[in-house]
Amino acid sequence: MSTGFFDDIAKIAYEGPDSDNPLAFRHYNPDEKVLGRRMEDHLRFAVCYWHNFVWPGNDPFGGQTFERPWFGETMELARLKADVAFEMFDILGAPFYTFHDHDVRPEGETYKESVARLDEIADYFAGKMENGGPKLLWGTANLFSNRRYMAGAATNPNPEVFAYAAATVKACMDVTKRLGGQNYVLWGGREGYETLLNTDMGRELDQLGRFLTMVVDYKHKIGFEGTILVEPKPQEPTKHQYDFDVATVYGFLKRYGLENEVKVNIEQGHAILAGHSFEHELALAGALGILGSIDVNRNDYQSGWDTDQFPNNTPEVALAYYHVLQQGGFTTGGTNFDAKLRRQSLDPEDLIAAHVGGMDVCARGLKAAARMVEDKALSGPLEERYAGWRDAEAQAMLKGERTLEQIADRVAKEGIEPQPVSGRQERLENIVNRYV
Ligand code: XLS
Ligand code: NI
Ligand code: NI
């Protein structure tokens, strides 16, 4: 039986670009083939639990603005929340969802009670996931909201907090595996510092390295086939977060020997906070072989906060998917809407409209990116730019078959004097604009 929360909003259908129905897809057409793969299988959309069903609309200057019938700390309300959530996944035709333990059940008085409640709600989810229901893109543990984590989880100066966090992650991995989750995410919300005056950075990094190593060991022990993903973010809530950006995470993984075990979940807003573009982070992760999944959203470019708005900039999204496609597309990863309404958007319909718009922008971006791939619009010029490296002598230098002295001899003997060529940036920008 329906909860009635979404009233008479019907399942969203694809109606094509000319439709004037505010609750229809104009671009997202799940079965349409893009580069030989169904659009739904390319984009692998996930709806997140926390922004939609947990956040009350507060900001630093004001409290709750949303009034939702499931707000409250009982298991009965947690089931009502699940009923509404799965109704929304169904209305949107979202193939996946994501959650933190903290989002889906009230925390218990003890660790044991919290785990029992998580297990109970996971059973409830399992029932809703049967018969073609949505799948779990990833699960994660909230290791940042409770005051016990104020000085970090794995990086806490108190080993009891480290142990509590480890126990909590174990329980969340168990549930993620049981629900067939395709990834497990670790975002280190408070794994960082507020001030170096009370922080031993080397020690904290070693704690984090140990923690992640145990997560990987446990994944293998229980035969979890999903991918372990770390989600970089430079700051907020801490002043400095250890998983600053893709480059920093890669260095960290290398140091602890985890670079073949762990990939990254890259979020647009976090890239911006780190002073990068989204495509910078995606291209770098691709180059390093650790691109796993994306959290799509957008930050306000003036405010400087992680505003988690729904994506609405097609050219930006197109370049993001271009880099995803360059990596062969998603395998276990997908497109998670880590995005929330503005606090004045009170209506149930706002929740649906926000996702419909976001899904359409992503679909448009994907289609534009696919056409650029097909036409070799960017890869052609790129190949040409590096064409000199195909030369046998150039290859010999790269393979380590030449020394500095040998190269110096050749440059002198052949009288090599390199001539600069145009980088053609504006011409390439014009090309991209023809597609988006
Ligand atoms: C917060 C993060 C968080 C993760 C999951 O900024 O984006 O929502 O995606 O813990
Ligand atoms: Ni975020
Ligand atoms: Ni995120």
Short mmCIF file of C-alpha atoms and ligand atoms in Angstrom, two decimals:
data_model
loop_
_atom_site.label_atom_id
_atom_site.label_comp_id
_atom_site.label_asym_id
_atom_site.label_seq_id
_atom_site.Cartn_x
_atom_site.Cartn_y
_atom_site.Cartn_z
CA MET A 1 0.00 0.00 0.00
CA SER A 2 1.25 3.47 -0.86
CA THR A 3 2.19 5.88 1.92
CA GLY A 4 0.46 8.67 0.01
CA PHE A 5 3.45 10.97 0.49
CA PHE A 6 3.94 11.48 -3.23
CA ASP A 7 0.21 11.74 -3.70
CA ASP A 8 -0.64 11.08 -7.31
CA ILE A 9 2.80 11.50 -8.89
CA ALA A 10 3.04 8.76 -11.49
CA LYS A 11 6.13 6.90 -12.62
CA ILE A 12 8.30 9.27 -14.66
CA ALA A 13 8.32 8.45 -18.36
CA TYR A 14 10.53 9.44 -21.24
CA GLU A 15 8.60 11.83 -23.46
CA GLY A 16 11.36 13.29 -25.63
CA PRO A 17 12.87 16.78 -25.90
CA ASP A 18 9.66 18.48 -26.99
CA SER A 19 7.55 17.46 -23.99
CA ASP A 20 6.27 20.29 -21.78
CA ASN A 21 5.35 17.94 -18.93
CA PRO A 22 7.41 19.15 -15.93
CA LEU A 23 7.63 15.59 -14.59
CA ALA A 24 8.89 13.74 -17.66
CA PHE A 25 12.31 12.83 -18.98
CA ARG A 26 13.34 14.71 -22.09
CA HIS A 27 16.73 13.04 -22.50
CA TYR A 28 16.97 10.11 -20.11
CA ASN A 29 15.61 7.17 -22.05
CA PRO A 30 16.81 4.06 -20.18
CA ASP A 31 16.63 1.64 -23.11
CA GLU A 32 18.19 3.93 -25.72
CA LYS A 33 21.58 2.68 -26.84
CA VAL A 34 24.60 4.94 -26.44
CA LEU A 35 27.85 3.53 -27.83
CA GLY A 36 26.18 0.13 -27.90
CA ARG A 37 25.16 0.12 -24.23
CA ARG A 38 21.75 0.96 -22.72
CA MET A 39 21.66 4.45 -21.23
CA GLU A 40 20.53 3.06 -17.89
CA ASP A 41 23.56 0.74 -17.82
CA HIS A 42 25.93 3.59 -18.65
CA LEU A 43 24.67 6.07 -16.11
CA ARG A 44 23.75 3.64 -13.31
CA PHE A 45 21.84 6.31 -11.36
CA ALA A 46 21.59 6.06 -7.62
CA VAL A 47 19.38 8.09 -5.29
CA CYS A 48 20.89 8.78 -1.89
CA TYR A 49 19.06 8.32 1.39
CA TRP A 50 20.64 11.08 3.47
CA HIS A 51 19.87 14.30 1.61
CA ASN A 52 16.37 13.22 0.62
CA PHE A 53 15.04 11.52 3.72
CA VAL A 54 17.24 12.56 6.65
CA TRP A 55 18.36 16.18 6.24
CA PRO A 56 15.79 18.43 7.92
CA GLY A 57 16.61 21.56 5.92
CA ASN A 58 18.81 23.18 8.56
CA ASP A 59 21.72 25.52 7.80
CA PRO A 60 24.21 27.24 10.16
CA PHE A 61 21.64 29.94 10.89
CA GLY A 62 18.37 28.09 11.05
CA GLY A 63 16.84 24.75 11.89
CA GLN A 64 14.40 22.40 10.32
CA THR A 65 12.32 23.61 7.39
CA PHE A 66 11.04 20.26 6.10
CA GLU A 67 8.17 18.50 7.82
CA ARG A 68 8.24 14.83 6.98
CA PRO A 69 5.96 12.25 8.54
CA TRP A 70 8.89 9.87 9.10
CA PHE A 71 11.09 12.25 11.13
CA GLY A 72 11.76 10.75 14.56
CA GLU A 73 13.86 8.12 16.27
CA THR A 74 11.80 4.93 16.24
CA MET A 75 12.05 1.77 14.16
CA GLU A 76 8.46 2.23 13.06
CA LEU A 77 9.34 5.61 11.58
CA ALA A 78 12.46 4.09 10.03
CA ARG A 79 10.20 1.63 8.19
CA LEU A 80 7.90 4.45 7.07
CA LYS A 81 10.97 6.31 5.80
CA ALA A 82 11.98 3.20 3.86
CA ASP A 83 8.48 2.89 2.40
CA VAL A 84 8.62 6.48 1.12
CA ALA A 85 12.21 6.12 -0.09
CA PHE A 86 11.44 3.02 -2.14
CA GLU A 87 8.32 4.72 -3.52
CA MET A 88 10.54 7.53 -4.73
CA PHE A 89 13.11 5.15 -6.26
CA ASP A 90 10.22 3.55 -8.12
CA ILE A 91 8.67 6.83 -9.34
CA LEU A 92 12.06 7.87 -10.70
CA GLY A 93 12.91 4.45 -12.11
CA ALA A 94 16.23 4.71 -10.25
CA PRO A 95 18.13 1.44 -10.66
CA PHE A 96 20.23 1.99 -7.50
CA TYR A 97 20.26 3.67 -4.11
CA THR A 98 22.90 4.47 -1.47
CA PHE A 99 22.82 4.88 2.32
CA HIS A 100 24.76 5.36 5.57
CA ASP A 101 23.83 3.15 8.55
CA HIS A 102 22.86 6.35 10.37
CA ASP A 103 20.34 7.30 7.65
CA VAL A 104 18.24 4.19 7.79
CA ARG A 105 17.74 3.37 11.48
CA PRO A 106 17.92 5.23 14.80
CA GLU A 107 21.18 4.63 16.63
CA GLY A 108 20.79 2.29 19.63
CA GLU A 109 21.92 2.76 23.22
CA THR A 110 24.77 0.31 22.58
CA TYR A 111 26.83 -0.90 19.65
CA LYS A 112 24.96 -4.21 19.74
CA GLU A 113 21.59 -2.53 19.61
CA SER A 114 22.69 -0.32 16.69
CA VAL A 115 23.84 -3.36 14.72
CA ALA A 116 20.64 -5.29 15.49
CA ARG A 117 18.57 -2.36 14.23
CA LEU A 118 20.66 -2.09 11.07
CA ASP A 119 20.16 -5.80 10.43
CA GLU A 120 16.45 -5.46 10.99
CA ILE A 121 16.07 -2.59 8.54
CA ALA A 122 18.30 -4.40 6.02
CA ASP A 123 15.80 -7.28 6.06
CA TYR A 124 13.08 -4.77 5.37
CA PHE A 125 15.09 -3.38 2.44
CA ALA A 126 15.76 -6.88 1.13
CA GLY A 127 12.03 -7.45 0.79
CA LYS A 128 11.67 -4.25 -1.23
CA MET A 129 14.61 -5.10 -3.47
CA GLU A 130 13.10 -8.39 -4.62
CA ASN A 131 11.37 -8.76 -7.97
CA GLY A 132 13.16 -6.08 -9.94
CA GLY A 133 13.38 -3.52 -7.12
CA PRO A 134 16.34 -1.13 -6.99
CA LYS A 135 19.81 -2.42 -6.25
CA LEU A 136 22.35 -1.09 -3.78
CA LEU A 137 25.13 0.90 -5.45
CA TRP A 138 26.97 1.30 -2.18
CA GLY A 139 26.63 1.30 1.54
CA THR A 140 28.71 3.28 4.01
CA ALA A 141 29.06 4.01 7.70
CA ASN A 142 28.47 7.45 9.14
CA LEU A 143 31.64 8.01 11.17
CA PHE A 144 31.21 11.76 11.54
CA SER A 145 27.86 12.82 13.07
CA ASN A 146 27.97 11.33 16.57
CA ARG A 147 30.01 13.36 19.08
CA ARG A 148 32.24 10.35 19.76
CA TYR A 149 33.77 11.04 16.34
CA MET A 150 34.43 14.75 16.85
CA ALA A 151 38.21 14.17 16.77
CA GLY A 152 38.03 11.64 13.96
CA ALA A 153 37.17 7.95 13.60
CA ALA A 154 40.22 5.95 12.40
CA THR A 155 42.42 8.99 13.11
CA ASN A 156 41.10 9.61 16.63
CA PRO A 157 43.69 9.98 19.42
CA ASN A 158 41.56 7.54 21.45
CA PRO A 159 41.98 3.87 20.40
CA GLU A 160 38.50 3.08 21.71
CA VAL A 161 37.03 5.33 19.04
CA PHE A 162 39.21 3.59 16.42
CA ALA A 163 37.84 0.25 17.65
CA TYR A 164 34.24 1.48 17.67
CA ALA A 165 34.62 2.79 14.13
CA ALA A 166 36.19 -0.50 12.98
CA ALA A 167 33.33 -2.47 14.53
CA THR A 168 30.80 -0.16 12.87
CA VAL A 169 32.41 -0.50 9.44
CA LYS A 170 32.43 -4.28 9.82
CA ALA A 171 28.69 -4.27 10.48
CA CYS A 172 28.04 -1.95 7.50
CA MET A 173 30.17 -4.09 5.20
CA ASP A 174 28.22 -7.17 6.30
CA VAL A 175 24.92 -5.48 5.49
CA THR A 176 26.23 -4.05 2.21
CA LYS A 177 27.32 -7.53 1.14
CA ARG A 178 24.04 -9.10 2.22
CA LEU A 179 22.10 -6.56 0.13
CA GLY A 180 24.27 -7.24 -2.92
CA GLY A 181 25.96 -3.82 -2.74
CA GLN A 182 28.28 -3.20 -5.68
CA ASN A 183 30.73 -1.00 -3.76
CA TYR A 184 31.54 0.03 -0.22
CA VAL A 185 32.40 3.71 0.35
CA LEU A 186 34.60 5.41 2.94
CA TRP A 187 34.33 9.16 3.11
CA GLY A 188 36.57 10.43 5.88
CA GLY A 189 34.38 13.25 7.14
CA ARG A 190 36.40 13.87 10.29
CA GLU A 191 39.61 12.12 9.27
CA GLY A 192 41.67 15.27 9.36
CA TYR A 193 42.44 18.00 11.85
CA GLU A 194 41.19 21.30 13.21
CA THR A 195 44.61 22.46 14.40
CA LEU A 196 48.13 21.06 14.12
CA LEU A 197 48.71 22.21 17.70
CA ASN A 198 46.98 19.06 18.96
CA THR A 199 47.62 16.74 16.00
CA ASP A 200 50.33 14.20 15.23
CA MET A 201 49.85 13.86 11.49
CA GLY A 202 52.24 10.96 10.90
CA ARG A 203 50.56 8.90 13.58
CA GLU A 204 47.06 9.68 12.31
CA LEU A 205 47.99 8.75 8.74
CA ASP A 206 49.36 5.41 9.97
CA GLN A 207 46.12 4.79 11.87
CA LEU A 208 44.12 5.51 8.71
CA GLY A 209 46.39 3.25 6.66
CA ARG A 210 45.90 0.40 9.15
CA PHE A 211 42.14 0.94 9.21
CA LEU A 212 41.81 0.82 5.42
CA THR A 213 44.06 -2.25 5.25
CA MET A 214 41.73 -4.05 7.67
CA VAL A 215 38.73 -3.05 5.55
CA VAL A 216 40.40 -4.57 2.48
CA ASP A 217 41.37 -7.73 4.41
CA TYR A 218 37.80 -8.12 5.64
CA LYS A 219 36.42 -7.63 2.14
CA HIS A 220 38.47 -10.63 0.99
CA LYS A 221 37.68 -12.65 4.07
CA ILE A 222 33.90 -12.41 3.54
CA GLY A 223 34.13 -12.64 -0.24
CA PHE A 224 32.59 -9.24 -0.86
CA GLU A 225 32.89 -8.76 -4.61
CA GLY A 226 32.23 -5.03 -4.69
CA THR A 227 34.84 -2.30 -4.92
CA ILE A 228 36.18 -0.44 -1.91
CA LEU A 229 35.99 3.28 -2.68
CA VAL A 230 37.53 6.23 -0.86
CA GLU A 231 35.79 9.57 -1.44
CA PRO A 232 38.22 12.50 -1.50
CA LYS A 233 37.31 15.89 -0.03
CA PRO A 234 39.77 18.60 1.01
CA GLN A 235 37.98 20.09 4.01
CA GLU A 236 34.55 20.55 5.58
CA PRO A 237 33.80 19.53 8.25
CA THR A 238 37.49 19.47 9.25
CA LYS A 239 39.87 22.29 8.38
CA HIS A 240 42.06 19.80 6.56
CA GLN A 241 40.99 16.33 5.49
CA TYR A 242 43.61 13.66 4.79
CA ASP A 243 41.77 12.40 1.67
CA PHE A 244 42.25 15.86 0.15
CA ASP A 245 41.93 15.02 -3.55
CA VAL A 246 42.62 12.19 -6.00
CA ALA A 247 46.36 12.83 -6.10
CA THR A 248 46.60 12.81 -2.30
CA VAL A 249 44.51 9.64 -2.00
CA TYR A 250 46.68 7.90 -4.59
CA GLY A 251 49.84 8.79 -2.68
CA PHE A 252 48.22 7.48 0.49
CA LEU A 253 47.16 4.21 -1.17
CA LYS A 254 50.66 3.72 -2.56
CA ARG A 255 52.26 4.30 0.81
CA TYR A 256 50.11 1.62 2.42
CA GLY A 257 50.23 -0.76 -0.56
CA LEU A 258 46.51 -0.45 -1.35
CA GLU A 259 46.62 1.08 -4.83
CA ASN A 260 45.36 -2.11 -6.49
CA GLU A 261 42.65 -2.69 -3.91
CA VAL A 262 40.92 0.65 -3.52
CA LYS A 263 39.47 3.11 -6.03
CA VAL A 264 37.94 6.55 -5.66
CA ASN A 265 34.42 7.91 -5.60
CA ILE A 266 34.77 11.42 -7.03
CA GLU A 267 32.31 14.16 -6.17
CA GLN A 268 31.94 17.29 -8.29
CA GLY A 269 31.56 19.63 -5.32
CA HIS A 270 34.59 18.19 -3.55
CA ALA A 271 36.72 18.65 -6.66
CA ILE A 272 35.73 22.33 -6.71
CA LEU A 273 36.54 22.72 -2.99
CA ALA A 274 40.00 21.26 -3.70
CA GLY A 275 40.60 23.94 -6.34
CA HIS A 276 40.18 21.50 -9.24
CA SER A 277 37.57 20.91 -11.89
CA PHE A 278 35.50 17.72 -11.82
CA GLU A 279 37.14 16.56 -15.05
CA HIS A 280 40.60 17.14 -13.59
CA GLU A 281 39.83 14.68 -10.81
CA LEU A 282 38.25 12.19 -13.22
CA ALA A 283 41.06 12.40 -15.74
CA LEU A 284 43.70 11.94 -13.05
CA ALA A 285 41.89 8.99 -11.46
CA GLY A 286 41.58 7.49 -14.93
CA ALA A 287 45.28 7.96 -15.61
CA LEU A 288 46.15 6.33 -12.28
CA GLY A 289 43.71 3.47 -12.82
CA ILE A 290 41.58 4.23 -9.73
CA LEU A 291 38.40 5.74 -11.16
CA GLY A 292 35.54 3.92 -9.44
CA SER A 293 32.31 5.89 -9.18
CA ILE A 294 30.95 9.44 -9.05
CA ASP A 295 28.87 11.54 -6.68
CA VAL A 296 27.24 14.02 -8.96
CA ASN A 297 26.12 17.43 -7.76
CA ARG A 298 27.30 21.00 -8.15
CA ASN A 299 28.58 23.64 -5.80
CA ASP A 300 27.60 27.24 -5.87
CA TYR A 301 30.60 28.88 -7.49
CA GLN A 302 30.38 32.02 -5.39
CA SER A 303 29.71 30.76 -1.86
CA GLY A 304 32.72 28.46 -1.44
CA TRP A 305 30.72 25.82 0.45
CA ASP A 306 29.87 22.21 -0.34
CA THR A 307 26.33 23.23 -1.30
CA ASP A 308 25.41 19.86 -2.87
CA GLN A 309 23.00 21.25 -5.45
CA PHE A 310 21.57 19.14 -8.22
CA PRO A 311 23.68 19.25 -11.39
CA ASN A 312 22.31 21.55 -14.08
CA ASN A 313 25.29 22.45 -16.22
CA THR A 314 25.30 20.24 -19.32
CA PRO A 315 28.72 21.26 -20.71
CA GLU A 316 30.37 20.44 -17.36
CA VAL A 317 28.59 17.13 -17.04
CA ALA A 318 29.43 16.24 -20.66
CA LEU A 319 33.15 16.61 -19.99
CA ALA A 320 32.81 14.54 -16.84
CA TYR A 321 31.18 11.64 -18.71
CA TYR A 322 33.71 12.07 -21.48
CA HIS A 323 36.42 11.07 -19.01
CA VAL A 324 34.29 8.24 -17.63
CA LEU A 325 33.86 6.93 -21.18
CA GLN A 326 37.59 7.25 -21.81
CA GLN A 327 37.99 4.71 -19.02
CA GLY A 328 35.53 2.35 -20.71
CA GLY A 329 32.57 3.51 -18.59
CA PHE A 330 31.53 2.33 -15.15
CA THR A 331 32.00 -1.25 -14.00
CA THR A 332 30.81 -1.49 -10.38
CA GLY A 333 30.49 2.30 -10.10
CA GLY A 334 27.67 4.61 -11.08
CA THR A 335 26.21 8.10 -10.79
CA ASN A 336 25.05 8.82 -7.26
CA PHE A 337 23.04 12.00 -6.72
CA ASP A 338 24.78 13.33 -3.63
CA ALA A 339 22.58 16.39 -3.94
CA LYS A 340 19.93 18.05 -1.86
CA LEU A 341 17.06 20.45 -2.30
CA ARG A 342 17.37 24.08 -1.27
CA ARG A 343 15.77 24.47 2.16
CA GLN A 344 12.82 26.44 0.76
CA SER A 345 11.88 23.61 -1.60
CA LEU A 346 9.32 22.07 0.72
CA ASP A 347 7.07 20.02 -1.52
CA PRO A 348 7.31 16.29 -2.22
CA GLU A 349 7.20 17.22 -5.90
CA ASP A 350 10.43 19.22 -5.45
CA LEU A 351 12.23 15.97 -4.54
CA ILE A 352 11.04 14.33 -7.74
CA ALA A 353 11.60 17.35 -10.01
CA ALA A 354 15.16 17.79 -8.70
CA HIS A 355 16.09 14.23 -9.65
CA VAL A 356 14.26 14.32 -12.98
CA GLY A 357 16.23 17.44 -13.93
CA GLY A 358 19.50 15.98 -12.70
CA MET A 359 18.97 12.70 -14.55
CA ASP A 360 18.15 14.58 -17.73
CA VAL A 361 21.26 16.76 -17.49
CA CYS A 362 23.38 13.64 -17.01
CA ALA A 363 21.72 11.92 -19.96
CA ARG A 364 22.34 14.95 -22.16
CA GLY A 365 25.93 15.10 -20.99
CA LEU A 366 26.43 11.41 -21.66
CA LYS A 367 24.99 11.68 -25.18
CA ALA A 368 27.20 14.67 -25.99
CA ALA A 369 30.23 12.85 -24.60
CA ALA A 370 29.41 9.73 -26.63
CA ARG A 371 29.21 11.75 -29.85
CA MET A 372 32.59 13.30 -29.10
CA VAL A 373 33.97 9.80 -28.62
CA GLU A 374 32.40 8.49 -31.84
CA ASP A 375 33.65 11.39 -33.92
CA LYS A 376 37.08 11.30 -32.27
CA ALA A 377 36.44 15.03 -31.80
CA LEU A 378 39.01 15.31 -29.03
CA SER A 379 40.87 12.01 -29.22
CA GLY A 380 41.85 12.64 -32.87
CA PRO A 381 43.62 15.95 -32.17
CA LEU A 382 45.08 14.47 -28.98
CA GLU A 383 46.60 11.56 -30.84
CA GLU A 384 48.03 13.95 -33.38
CA ARG A 385 49.55 16.11 -30.64
CA TYR A 386 51.57 13.20 -29.29
CA ALA A 387 52.22 11.57 -32.67
CA GLY A 388 55.96 12.23 -32.44
CA TRP A 389 56.19 9.65 -29.68
CA ARG A 390 55.40 6.86 -32.15
CA ASP A 391 58.88 7.32 -33.58
CA ALA A 392 61.30 4.48 -32.72
CA GLU A 393 63.89 6.76 -31.15
CA ALA A 394 61.22 8.46 -29.01
CA GLN A 395 59.97 5.06 -27.87
CA ALA A 396 63.51 4.00 -26.99
CA MET A 397 63.82 7.05 -24.70
CA LEU A 398 60.54 6.21 -22.97
CA LYS A 399 61.36 2.54 -22.47
CA GLY A 400 64.54 3.38 -20.63
CA GLU A 401 66.78 2.29 -23.47
CA ARG A 402 68.62 5.60 -23.66
CA THR A 403 70.73 7.52 -21.15
CA LEU A 404 71.00 11.26 -20.79
CA GLU A 405 74.45 11.12 -22.44
CA GLN A 406 73.20 9.12 -25.43
CA ILE A 407 70.34 11.56 -25.91
CA ALA A 408 72.72 14.53 -25.61
CA ASP A 409 74.99 12.99 -28.27
CA ARG A 410 72.08 12.51 -30.65
CA VAL A 411 70.69 16.02 -30.13
CA ALA A 412 74.13 17.48 -30.86
CA LYS A 413 74.84 15.19 -33.82
CA GLU A 414 71.47 15.59 -35.53
CA GLY A 415 71.28 19.28 -34.71
CA ILE A 416 67.80 18.91 -33.16
CA GLU A 417 66.14 22.30 -32.60
CA PRO A 418 62.47 21.76 -31.57
CA GLN A 419 59.90 24.08 -33.17
CA PRO A 420 56.86 25.06 -31.03
CA VAL A 421 53.43 24.17 -32.43
CA SER A 422 50.02 25.55 -31.52
CA GLY A 423 48.14 23.95 -28.62
CA ARG A 424 44.91 24.92 -30.46
CA GLN A 425 43.00 25.42 -27.22
CA GLU A 426 40.36 27.78 -28.62
CA ARG A 427 39.76 25.53 -31.62
CA LEU A 428 39.23 22.58 -29.27
CA GLU A 429 36.90 24.61 -27.06
CA ASN A 430 34.90 25.51 -30.17
CA ILE A 431 34.68 21.82 -31.05
CA VAL A 432 33.32 20.93 -27.60
CA ASN A 433 30.73 23.69 -27.88
CA ARG A 434 29.40 22.13 -31.06
CA TYR A 435 28.49 19.00 -29.06
CA VAL A 436 27.07 20.42 -25.85
C1 XLS B 1 30.00 14.61 2.17
C2 XLS B 1 30.09 13.39 1.38
C3 XLS B 1 29.20 12.25 1.85
C4 XLS B 1 29.63 10.95 1.22
C5 XLS B 1 29.13 9.75 1.92
O1 XLS B 1 30.45 15.68 1.75
O2 XLS B 1 29.85 13.69 0.04
O3 XLS B 1 27.86 12.53 1.59
O4 XLS B 1 29.29 10.89 -0.11
O5 XLS B 1 29.56 9.67 3.23
NI NI B 2 29.89 15.89 -0.39
NI NI B 3 29.58 12.36 -1.52
#
